[in-house]
Amino acid sequence: MCRAVGSGTTAESASDTGDDGVKPPPFAYHAPRTEEEALATLGALGEDGKVLAGGQSLIPLLNMRLAAPPALVDLARLETLDRIAVTDTHVRVEARVTHERLRRDERVAAAVPLLRQALDWVAHPVIRNRGTSVGSIAHADPAAELPAVLALLGGWMQLRSVEGERTVEAGDYLLGPLESDTRPGELVVAATFPRPGVRTGTAFEELARRHGDYAMAGVGVRVTLDADHHVGDASAAFIGVGGTAIQVELTEVLRGQPYDALDKAEAIGLARASIDPTADIHATAGYRRHLAGVLLGRALETAVRHAAGQAPPDSGSAPEGPGPTESAAPGSAAPGSAATESAPTGHASGGYREETA
Amino acid sequence: MTTRMVGAPVARSEDPRLLRGEGRFLDDLGHDAYQVAILRSPHAHARILDIDVTDALEVDGLIAIHTFEDLPPRLQQPMPLLIPHPALTAGRTQYVLADGEVNHVGEAILMVVATDRYAAEDAVERITVDYEVLPAVVGPENALAAAQFVHEEIPDNVAAHLQQTIGDAPRAIAAAPHTLEFRLDIERSASTPMETRGTYARWDADDRRLRLYTSTQAPTSVRAAVASFLELPLAQVECIAPDIGGGFGVKIMHPWPEEILVPWVARELGHDIKFVEDRREHFISSNHERAQVQWITVGFDDAGRVLGLDVRFIHDHGAYIPYGLIVPIITSTQLIGPYKLENYRVTFDSVYTNTVPVTPYRGAGRPQGCFAMERTIDRIARHLGLDRTQVRGVNFLQPEELPYDFGLTFQDGRPYCYDSGDFPASLAMLKTLIDWDGFEQRRAAAAAQGRIIGIGMAAYVEGTGVGPYEGGHVLVEPGGKVQVATGLSTQGQGHQTAFAQIVADQLGVAFEDVEVVTGDTRRFQYAVGTFASRAAVMSGNAIHLAAVKVREKALKLASDALEVDVEDLELAEGRVRVVGSPDTSIDLKVLATLSNPLRYAFDDSARIATQFATPADPDAPPVGDDEAPGLEATDYYSPVRSTFANGMHAVEVEIDPETSDIRILDYAVVHDCGNLLNPTIVKGQVLGGVAQGVGGALYERMAYDDHGQLQNASFMDFLIPYATEVPAVRIDHLETPSPLNPLGIKGAGEAGVIPTSAAIAAAIEDATGIVIDAMPISPSQLHERRLARPVTAGEGTP
């Protein structure tokens, strides 16, 4: 149920839905049917417009009256911006793709394993079924997993407005806690995650108070081995221990180490010195700093084994098992194959089917 | 008698309706009602200087705004102090709306009525209140230090100081070969039911009659309170508890300010009014529990036998004390657990703080008491290097010593006397269930893999089924259905099922033909409420007694109709029949018709009944002196004192050596609530209790800052365990029937939550070697403790 104050051609009245029980402050509600209409609406609204996608962060903020945007622009009725494209070089995820769809996509898991490794930690199925991956990055919660993935893989965001399109690299896009470089009038249309190169392994580790909660600390790791299975370069991105995802380059402290006898002490020390955790009611700053180091050590071990091809990319202590395989597009994930795209083809009975476009 | 229902694991008959979404909860009612929003204090302690509602008056849909000054004199009186006590010398209760001063964040200041909740919230946002902020008192020790006062006229912040003794504890401790002294801390938690509080009132101006629906554990008492505050005849007030999405104690508190305000406004405006608390409101305006600081001194001998125990504690009851001293008195007495204490002294101060008031939450002071006693036993075992179960064994009251009167006064004002139980047998069952003696082998195997595991246990005794009474009404309808009513309400306990089982057995009718109504004053006027694990004991036995009366009446009617002696008759399959000659029988519904001399032939039963009607004695009245029309009866059960259930929990935990993350590996419960009415329901109660206990042990705390602001008033930061955090629990039952009631039952509602913190603390202590003296504990806190004293796997207690 929304409580809307009518404005514009697409705005609707709240009284139509006849339900009650939630109580955001008044807002105008727009449900554009095309991307062009969405951009025009956002352009007209300027500072007053706020994009609503999965609503898993925004709706609670509204109901607790912690946010009071004058107007919401809901993407629910768009028929576009719902594609996952897997190419030779990257995975591109459009604005309306949910966490769960991305998590279950076998082509994505094969092309950029870190996505599923991270998404396994994201909340619970009910939230993943509605929340969008792009929306999560745009929301820029410092404890969210996907901003760290984008940063670690050197990905970028695509933003459109009536004035045109721009592309912003992860490092420039994620500005601080709940602060991203999305300008008034802009719609974030996609996030692009480059494929890791050969002999590259990734892993994601975190610890939350309860299964699926925002982590007290978490880390994504990317390690590339050389032909002799020694570390070539390594990087980590931490969540929950600073104002935004904090990337720490580990190449200098790990280069040349054999994958099966890593000395992680220096990397852990460097990481602990590079992050900036704060205390809250769930954990002390000292514990978060300690935890980040422990998790880094574990993630590095998983990542180098992954890189060395000794373990499947889904291994690790992630709470969710690998997704089902029914949506795999045969052959589509193999490097060197043609780019494939998918879009949801129906939402009957709450599920979805995937087809290769 | 056909298949016996009592004791059978009958599936809950209420579930199909609830699972299909056909439940009728408070917020499902009153769609056309005006809605209420409450402006609540943002300060823990402040004087209200001025309230300016000017801007709010422009809000579209606003109906009314009421402050304290707008209330009639009767509503300007303080709320009732429900349970007075001679030691409660400085009791204070709140007003329905604040009278110039607020004493906790969330205290109600004014009420807005609007056509919908949105408009009401909009109006609340536009109201400006000027406050003079006063210093806040937060934390039990700060309260007792009394540098600031919660209530100006109570300069020590102490509402009550109470001491109870058995023997001479200080002397016994002084003479003991060993003594230990230590401090324990338990933090605040709360009931946090899935459904928050809510009240919906309908005023019928033609009948001058009020119907009140409220999400309560005590509808008859709410009715009486509302009749009193609104100065209405009791007969003109109906109170109904609809389906309730959990209570866990917080809804036994009554009346809540909104339970008075909503019906008052409904009458004032002549319009339906509804208030439903939102989640943030629930955190800051519905009562909490648990918080205590305890100081223990214990003296014991070489075998670990407790010779003297001296306990002092501060009980933080928050800003007001509407429920009296129930919680600290329960802690004081139930602390003793299954042990024979001959020298015991317990002293508490119940103190005011500028926080949400404290009233019972499932367990009601027992988890704190159990924590004190069980941590004490573990300390003794550790000090002496003895097995913890062995030290418990030497201290147990033996079965042949029961009933055992300790010489203390329990929460009901009656002797603290254990009626039944077999603690050594329960312990033996628990040790088998968890394989206690095989643990050292498991510990060694884990240590070899670099894993740290530990085991712990805790035992408790729980006074249940406190009086004074409950009643039951049983009516066999001429149509054959059996209607049963009792006054207390239901919050998910399965009363409909359990009470129907009792009646089905007595009347020999099909379980499906018994319909149970609870919590509706239109059906049963006298009741106490659902709390203190009392519904099955109290209403169960009352309904049993009423059903026995109906059975006797049916037998007498059948005896007359069939011209057979009562002794030769039995009730089965919905009929009264001749023993050994089942073809000679009469249907209960025919008897129901016969029981009423006015028999219009509305249906077949009436026509059949006419055949059986004995010729009327022209010299006797159709309804005799000791008779009443109808195959029905009402009876009450009123026990001389509480019956004491007991149980023991054991738990194995694993501690991550690097992250200090705490994981429960195994959880075992042995539970003795006497005869089981329905093992499935009892199991559900125990499991639910353990789940809440795990919350209290590892996750839940009300994080107040120094200014009295609750920092985690949401389910994002107040961590209730998910299904993923609650372990699988293995349960075994010992049935030692209570001698105090006809069904031989003892309460089971709260049991599961009582020893969980103590058992988990013991297991963490066993795993890490670090003494756990405060709960709940988080990985971060355990990490800091381990940093202060690093240990490795295998350094646990013996």
JSON list of C-alpha atoms in Angstrom, two decimals, chain A residues 132-270:
[
{"chain": "A", "resi": 132, "resn": "THR", "atom": "CA", "xyz": [17.69, -5.42, -6.43]},
{"chain": "A", "resi": 133, "resn": "SER", "atom": "CA", "xyz": [21.45, -5.68, -6.75]},
{"chain": "A", "resi": 134, "resn": "VAL", "atom": "CA", "xyz": [21.80, -2.32, -8.47]},
{"chain": "A", "resi": 135, "resn": "GLY", "atom": "CA", "xyz": [19.53, -0.73, -5.88]},
{"chain": "A", "resi": 136, "resn": "SER", "atom": "CA", "xyz": [21.72, -2.09, -3.11]},
{"chain": "A", "resi": 137, "resn": "ILE", "atom": "CA", "xyz": [24.81, -0.52, -4.67]},
{"chain": "A", "resi": 138, "resn": "ALA", "atom": "CA", "xyz": [22.99, 2.79, -5.18]},
{"chain": "A", "resi": 139, "resn": "HIS", "atom": "CA", "xyz": [21.87, 2.71, -1.53]},
{"chain": "A", "resi": 140, "resn": "ALA", "atom": "CA", "xyz": [25.58, 2.44, -0.57]},
{"chain": "A", "resi": 141, "resn": "ASP", "atom": "CA", "xyz": [25.20, 0.87, 2.84]},
{"chain": "A", "resi": 142, "resn": "PRO", "atom": "CA", "xyz": [28.73, 0.44, 4.22]},
{"chain": "A", "resi": 143, "resn": "ALA", "atom": "CA", "xyz": [27.88, -3.08, 5.35]},
{"chain": "A", "resi": 144, "resn": "ALA", "atom": "CA", "xyz": [26.35, -4.20, 2.05]},
{"chain": "A", "resi": 145, "resn": "GLU", "atom": "CA", "xyz": [28.15, -6.88, 0.05]},
{"chain": "A", "resi": 146, "resn": "LEU", "atom": "CA", "xyz": [27.63, -5.76, -3.54]},
{"chain": "A", "resi": 147, "resn": "PRO", "atom": "CA", "xyz": [29.39, -2.38, -3.34]},
{"chain": "A", "resi": 148, "resn": "ALA", "atom": "CA", "xyz": [32.47, -4.30, -2.18]},
{"chain": "A", "resi": 149, "resn": "VAL", "atom": "CA", "xyz": [32.17, -6.70, -5.11]},
{"chain": "A", "resi": 150, "resn": "LEU", "atom": "CA", "xyz": [31.90, -3.80, -7.55]},
{"chain": "A", "resi": 151, "resn": "ALA", "atom": "CA", "xyz": [34.93, -2.12, -5.99]},
{"chain": "A", "resi": 152, "resn": "LEU", "atom": "CA", "xyz": [37.02, -5.28, -5.85]},
{"chain": "A", "resi": 153, "resn": "LEU", "atom": "CA", "xyz": [36.39, -6.17, -9.50]},
{"chain": "A", "resi": 154, "resn": "GLY", "atom": "CA", "xyz": [36.85, -2.58, -10.73]},
{"chain": "A", "resi": 155, "resn": "GLY", "atom": "CA", "xyz": [33.31, -2.38, -12.02]},
{"chain": "A", "resi": 156, "resn": "TRP", "atom": "CA", "xyz": [31.24, 0.62, -12.99]},
{"chain": "A", "resi": 157, "resn": "MET", "atom": "CA", "xyz": [27.75, 2.03, -12.87]},
{"chain": "A", "resi": 158, "resn": "GLN", "atom": "CA", "xyz": [25.76, 3.42, -15.77]},
{"chain": "A", "resi": 159, "resn": "LEU", "atom": "CA", "xyz": [23.48, 6.36, -15.04]},
{"chain": "A", "resi": 160, "resn": "ARG", "atom": "CA", "xyz": [21.00, 7.96, -17.39]},
{"chain": "A", "resi": 161, "resn": "SER", "atom": "CA", "xyz": [19.01, 11.15, -17.34]},
{"chain": "A", "resi": 162, "resn": "VAL", "atom": "CA", "xyz": [17.14, 13.23, -19.87]},
{"chain": "A", "resi": 163, "resn": "GLU", "atom": "CA", "xyz": [20.47, 14.91, -20.53]},
{"chain": "A", "resi": 164, "resn": "GLY", "atom": "CA", "xyz": [22.29, 11.72, -21.46]},
{"chain": "A", "resi": 165, "resn": "GLU", "atom": "CA", "xyz": [24.29, 8.89, -20.01]},
{"chain": "A", "resi": 166, "resn": "ARG", "atom": "CA", "xyz": [27.43, 8.68, -17.94]},
{"chain": "A", "resi": 167, "resn": "THR", "atom": "CA", "xyz": [29.56, 5.89, -16.56]},
{"chain": "A", "resi": 168, "resn": "VAL", "atom": "CA", "xyz": [31.10, 6.08, -13.10]},
{"chain": "A", "resi": 169, "resn": "GLU", "atom": "CA", "xyz": [33.78, 3.76, -11.77]},
{"chain": "A", "resi": 170, "resn": "ALA", "atom": "CA", "xyz": [33.11, 2.05, -8.46]},
{"chain": "A", "resi": 171, "resn": "GLY", "atom": "CA", "xyz": [35.72, 4.08, -6.59]},
{"chain": "A", "resi": 172, "resn": "ASP", "atom": "CA", "xyz": [34.13, 7.33, -7.69]},
{"chain": "A", "resi": 173, "resn": "TYR", "atom": "CA", "xyz": [30.57, 6.15, -7.27]},
{"chain": "A", "resi": 174, "resn": "LEU", "atom": "CA", "xyz": [30.67, 4.98, -3.65]},
{"chain": "A", "resi": 175, "resn": "LEU", "atom": "CA", "xyz": [31.23, 8.15, -1.69]},
{"chain": "A", "resi": 176, "resn": "GLY", "atom": "CA", "xyz": [30.37, 7.31, 1.90]},
{"chain": "A", "resi": 177, "resn": "PRO", "atom": "CA", "xyz": [27.76, 5.84, 4.17]},
{"chain": "A", "resi": 178, "resn": "LEU", "atom": "CA", "xyz": [24.46, 5.84, 2.25]},
{"chain": "A", "resi": 179, "resn": "GLU", "atom": "CA", "xyz": [26.02, 8.25, -0.21]},
{"chain": "A", "resi": 180, "resn": "SER", "atom": "CA", "xyz": [26.61, 7.49, -3.86]},
{"chain": "A", "resi": 181, "resn": "ASP", "atom": "CA", "xyz": [27.25, 9.66, -6.90]},
{"chain": "A", "resi": 182, "resn": "THR", "atom": "CA", "xyz": [23.71, 9.55, -8.23]},
{"chain": "A", "resi": 183, "resn": "ARG", "atom": "CA", "xyz": [22.63, 13.03, -9.23]},
{"chain": "A", "resi": 184, "resn": "PRO", "atom": "CA", "xyz": [19.15, 14.50, -9.12]},
{"chain": "A", "resi": 185, "resn": "GLY", "atom": "CA", "xyz": [17.21, 13.41, -12.18]},
{"chain": "A", "resi": 186, "resn": "GLU", "atom": "CA", "xyz": [19.42, 10.37, -12.78]},
{"chain": "A", "resi": 187, "resn": "LEU", "atom": "CA", "xyz": [18.43, 6.74, -12.96]},
{"chain": "A", "resi": 188, "resn": "VAL", "atom": "CA", "xyz": [21.04, 4.07, -12.28]},
{"chain": "A", "resi": 189, "resn": "VAL", "atom": "CA", "xyz": [20.41, 1.69, -15.14]},
{"chain": "A", "resi": 190, "resn": "ALA", "atom": "CA", "xyz": [23.08, -0.97, -14.68]},
{"chain": "A", "resi": 191, "resn": "ALA", "atom": "CA", "xyz": [26.12, -2.21, -12.81]},
{"chain": "A", "resi": 192, "resn": "THR", "atom": "CA", "xyz": [28.89, -3.92, -14.72]},
{"chain": "A", "resi": 193, "resn": "PHE", "atom": "CA", "xyz": [31.22, -6.46, -13.11]},
{"chain": "A", "resi": 194, "resn": "PRO", "atom": "CA", "xyz": [34.34, -7.34, -15.16]},
{"chain": "A", "resi": 195, "resn": "ARG", "atom": "CA", "xyz": [35.23, -11.02, -15.33]},
{"chain": "A", "resi": 196, "resn": "PRO", "atom": "CA", "xyz": [38.31, -11.87, -13.33]},
{"chain": "A", "resi": 197, "resn": "GLY", "atom": "CA", "xyz": [41.23, -13.03, -15.45]},
{"chain": "A", "resi": 198, "resn": "VAL", "atom": "CA", "xyz": [42.77, -16.48, -15.66]},
{"chain": "A", "resi": 199, "resn": "ARG", "atom": "CA", "xyz": [44.16, -18.15, -12.53]},
{"chain": "A", "resi": 200, "resn": "THR", "atom": "CA", "xyz": [42.14, -15.69, -10.50]},
{"chain": "A", "resi": 201, "resn": "GLY", "atom": "CA", "xyz": [40.26, -16.87, -7.46]},
{"chain": "A", "resi": 202, "resn": "THR", "atom": "CA", "xyz": [37.75, -15.03, -5.33]},
{"chain": "A", "resi": 203, "resn": "ALA", "atom": "CA", "xyz": [36.01, -15.55, -2.01]},
{"chain": "A", "resi": 204, "resn": "PHE", "atom": "CA", "xyz": [33.67, -13.75, 0.32]},
{"chain": "A", "resi": 205, "resn": "GLU", "atom": "CA", "xyz": [33.62, -14.18, 4.09]},
{"chain": "A", "resi": 206, "resn": "GLU", "atom": "CA", "xyz": [31.66, -12.41, 6.77]},
{"chain": "A", "resi": 207, "resn": "LEU", "atom": "CA", "xyz": [30.28, -12.81, 10.25]},
{"chain": "A", "resi": 208, "resn": "ALA", "atom": "CA", "xyz": [26.92, -11.40, 11.31]},
{"chain": "A", "resi": 209, "resn": "ARG", "atom": "CA", "xyz": [25.19, -11.60, 14.68]},
{"chain": "A", "resi": 210, "resn": "ARG", "atom": "CA", "xyz": [22.40, -13.57, 13.07]},
{"chain": "A", "resi": 211, "resn": "HIS", "atom": "CA", "xyz": [22.24, -15.40, 9.78]},
{"chain": "A", "resi": 212, "resn": "GLY", "atom": "CA", "xyz": [21.54, -12.86, 7.05]},
{"chain": "A", "resi": 213, "resn": "ASP", "atom": "CA", "xyz": [22.04, -9.72, 9.11]},
{"chain": "A", "resi": 214, "resn": "TYR", "atom": "CA", "xyz": [24.38, -6.97, 8.07]},
{"chain": "A", "resi": 215, "resn": "ALA", "atom": "CA", "xyz": [27.83, -8.26, 8.96]},
{"chain": "A", "resi": 216, "resn": "MET", "atom": "CA", "xyz": [29.93, -7.04, 11.88]},
{"chain": "A", "resi": 217, "resn": "ALA", "atom": "CA", "xyz": [32.74, -7.36, 9.35]},
{"chain": "A", "resi": 218, "resn": "GLY", "atom": "CA", "xyz": [33.06, -8.94, 5.94]},
{"chain": "A", "resi": 219, "resn": "VAL", "atom": "CA", "xyz": [35.59, -9.19, 3.17]},
{"chain": "A", "resi": 220, "resn": "GLY", "atom": "CA", "xyz": [35.71, -10.05, -0.49]},
{"chain": "A", "resi": 221, "resn": "VAL", "atom": "CA", "xyz": [39.05, -11.21, -1.86]},
{"chain": "A", "resi": 222, "resn": "ARG", "atom": "CA", "xyz": [40.49, -11.49, -5.36]},
{"chain": "A", "resi": 223, "resn": "VAL", "atom": "CA", "xyz": [43.81, -13.29, -5.91]},
{"chain": "A", "resi": 224, "resn": "THR", "atom": "CA", "xyz": [45.60, -13.98, -9.20]},
{"chain": "A", "resi": 225, "resn": "LEU", "atom": "CA", "xyz": [48.27, -16.64, -9.29]},
{"chain": "A", "resi": 226, "resn": "ASP", "atom": "CA", "xyz": [51.14, -16.79, -11.72]},
{"chain": "A", "resi": 227, "resn": "ALA", "atom": "CA", "xyz": [51.86, -19.84, -13.83]},
{"chain": "A", "resi": 228, "resn": "ASP", "atom": "CA", "xyz": [53.80, -21.43, -10.94]},
{"chain": "A", "resi": 229, "resn": "HIS", "atom": "CA", "xyz": [50.88, -20.97, -8.59]},
{"chain": "A", "resi": 230, "resn": "HIS", "atom": "CA", "xyz": [52.52, -18.18, -6.68]},
{"chain": "A", "resi": 231, "resn": "VAL", "atom": "CA", "xyz": [50.56, -15.09, -5.86]},
{"chain": "A", "resi": 232, "resn": "GLY", "atom": "CA", "xyz": [50.74, -12.55, -8.64]},
{"chain": "A", "resi": 233, "resn": "ASP", "atom": "CA", "xyz": [48.42, -9.93, -7.30]},
{"chain": "A", "resi": 234, "resn": "ALA", "atom": "CA", "xyz": [45.81, -9.76, -4.57]},
{"chain": "A", "resi": 235, "resn": "SER", "atom": "CA", "xyz": [43.23, -7.34, -3.31]},
{"chain": "A", "resi": 236, "resn": "ALA", "atom": "CA", "xyz": [40.52, -7.28, -0.65]},
{"chain": "A", "resi": 237, "resn": "ALA", "atom": "CA", "xyz": [37.44, -5.16, -0.07]},
{"chain": "A", "resi": 238, "resn": "PHE", "atom": "CA", "xyz": [36.04, -4.91, 3.45]},
{"chain": "A", "resi": 239, "resn": "ILE", "atom": "CA", "xyz": [32.49, -4.15, 4.53]},
{"chain": "A", "resi": 240, "resn": "GLY", "atom": "CA", "xyz": [31.10, -3.01, 7.85]},
{"chain": "A", "resi": 241, "resn": "VAL", "atom": "CA", "xyz": [34.43, -1.58, 9.00]},
{"chain": "A", "resi": 242, "resn": "GLY", "atom": "CA", "xyz": [34.31, 1.92, 7.54]},
{"chain": "A", "resi": 243, "resn": "GLY", "atom": "CA", "xyz": [32.07, 4.48, 5.89]},
{"chain": "A", "resi": 244, "resn": "THR", "atom": "CA", "xyz": [32.03, 2.58, 2.63]},
{"chain": "A", "resi": 245, "resn": "ALA", "atom": "CA", "xyz": [33.57, -0.56, 1.18]},
{"chain": "A", "resi": 246, "resn": "ILE", "atom": "CA", "xyz": [37.30, -0.28, 1.88]},
{"chain": "A", "resi": 247, "resn": "GLN", "atom": "CA", "xyz": [39.62, -1.74, -0.71]},
{"chain": "A", "resi": 248, "resn": "VAL", "atom": "CA", "xyz": [43.08, -2.85, 0.41]},
{"chain": "A", "resi": 249, "resn": "GLU", "atom": "CA", "xyz": [45.75, -3.78, -2.14]},
{"chain": "A", "resi": 250, "resn": "LEU", "atom": "CA", "xyz": [47.61, -6.84, -0.92]},
{"chain": "A", "resi": 251, "resn": "THR", "atom": "CA", "xyz": [49.86, -7.53, -3.89]},
{"chain": "A", "resi": 252, "resn": "GLU", "atom": "CA", "xyz": [52.96, -6.11, -2.26]},
{"chain": "A", "resi": 253, "resn": "VAL", "atom": "CA", "xyz": [52.63, -8.20, 0.87]},
{"chain": "A", "resi": 254, "resn": "LEU", "atom": "CA", "xyz": [51.61, -11.45, -0.83]},
{"chain": "A", "resi": 255, "resn": "ARG", "atom": "CA", "xyz": [53.40, -11.46, -4.20]},
{"chain": "A", "resi": 256, "resn": "GLY", "atom": "CA", "xyz": [55.47, -14.52, -4.85]},
{"chain": "A", "resi": 257, "resn": "GLN", "atom": "CA", "xyz": [54.06, -16.63, -2.06]},
{"chain": "A", "resi": 258, "resn": "PRO", "atom": "CA", "xyz": [53.16, -20.21, -2.93]},
{"chain": "A", "resi": 259, "resn": "TYR", "atom": "CA", "xyz": [49.41, -20.72, -2.92]},
{"chain": "A", "resi": 260, "resn": "ASP", "atom": "CA", "xyz": [49.56, -23.74, -0.61]},
{"chain": "A", "resi": 261, "resn": "ALA", "atom": "CA", "xyz": [51.78, -22.12, 2.03]},
{"chain": "A", "resi": 262, "resn": "LEU", "atom": "CA", "xyz": [50.57, -18.55, 2.31]},
{"chain": "A", "resi": 263, "resn": "ASP", "atom": "CA", "xyz": [52.03, -16.41, 5.05]},
{"chain": "A", "resi": 264, "resn": "LYS", "atom": "CA", "xyz": [49.06, -14.17, 5.66]},
{"chain": "A", "resi": 265, "resn": "ALA", "atom": "CA", "xyz": [50.30, -12.32, 8.72]},
{"chain": "A", "resi": 266, "resn": "GLU", "atom": "CA", "xyz": [51.54, -9.25, 6.88]},
{"chain": "A", "resi": 267, "resn": "ALA", "atom": "CA", "xyz": [48.39, -9.03, 4.75]},
{"chain": "A", "resi": 268, "resn": "ILE", "atom": "CA", "xyz": [46.23, -9.30, 7.83]},
{"chain": "A", "resi": 269, "resn": "GLY", "atom": "CA", "xyz": [48.27, -6.65, 9.59]},
{"chain": "A", "resi": 270, "resn": "LEU", "atom": "CA", "xyz": [48.05, -4.33, 6.62]}
]
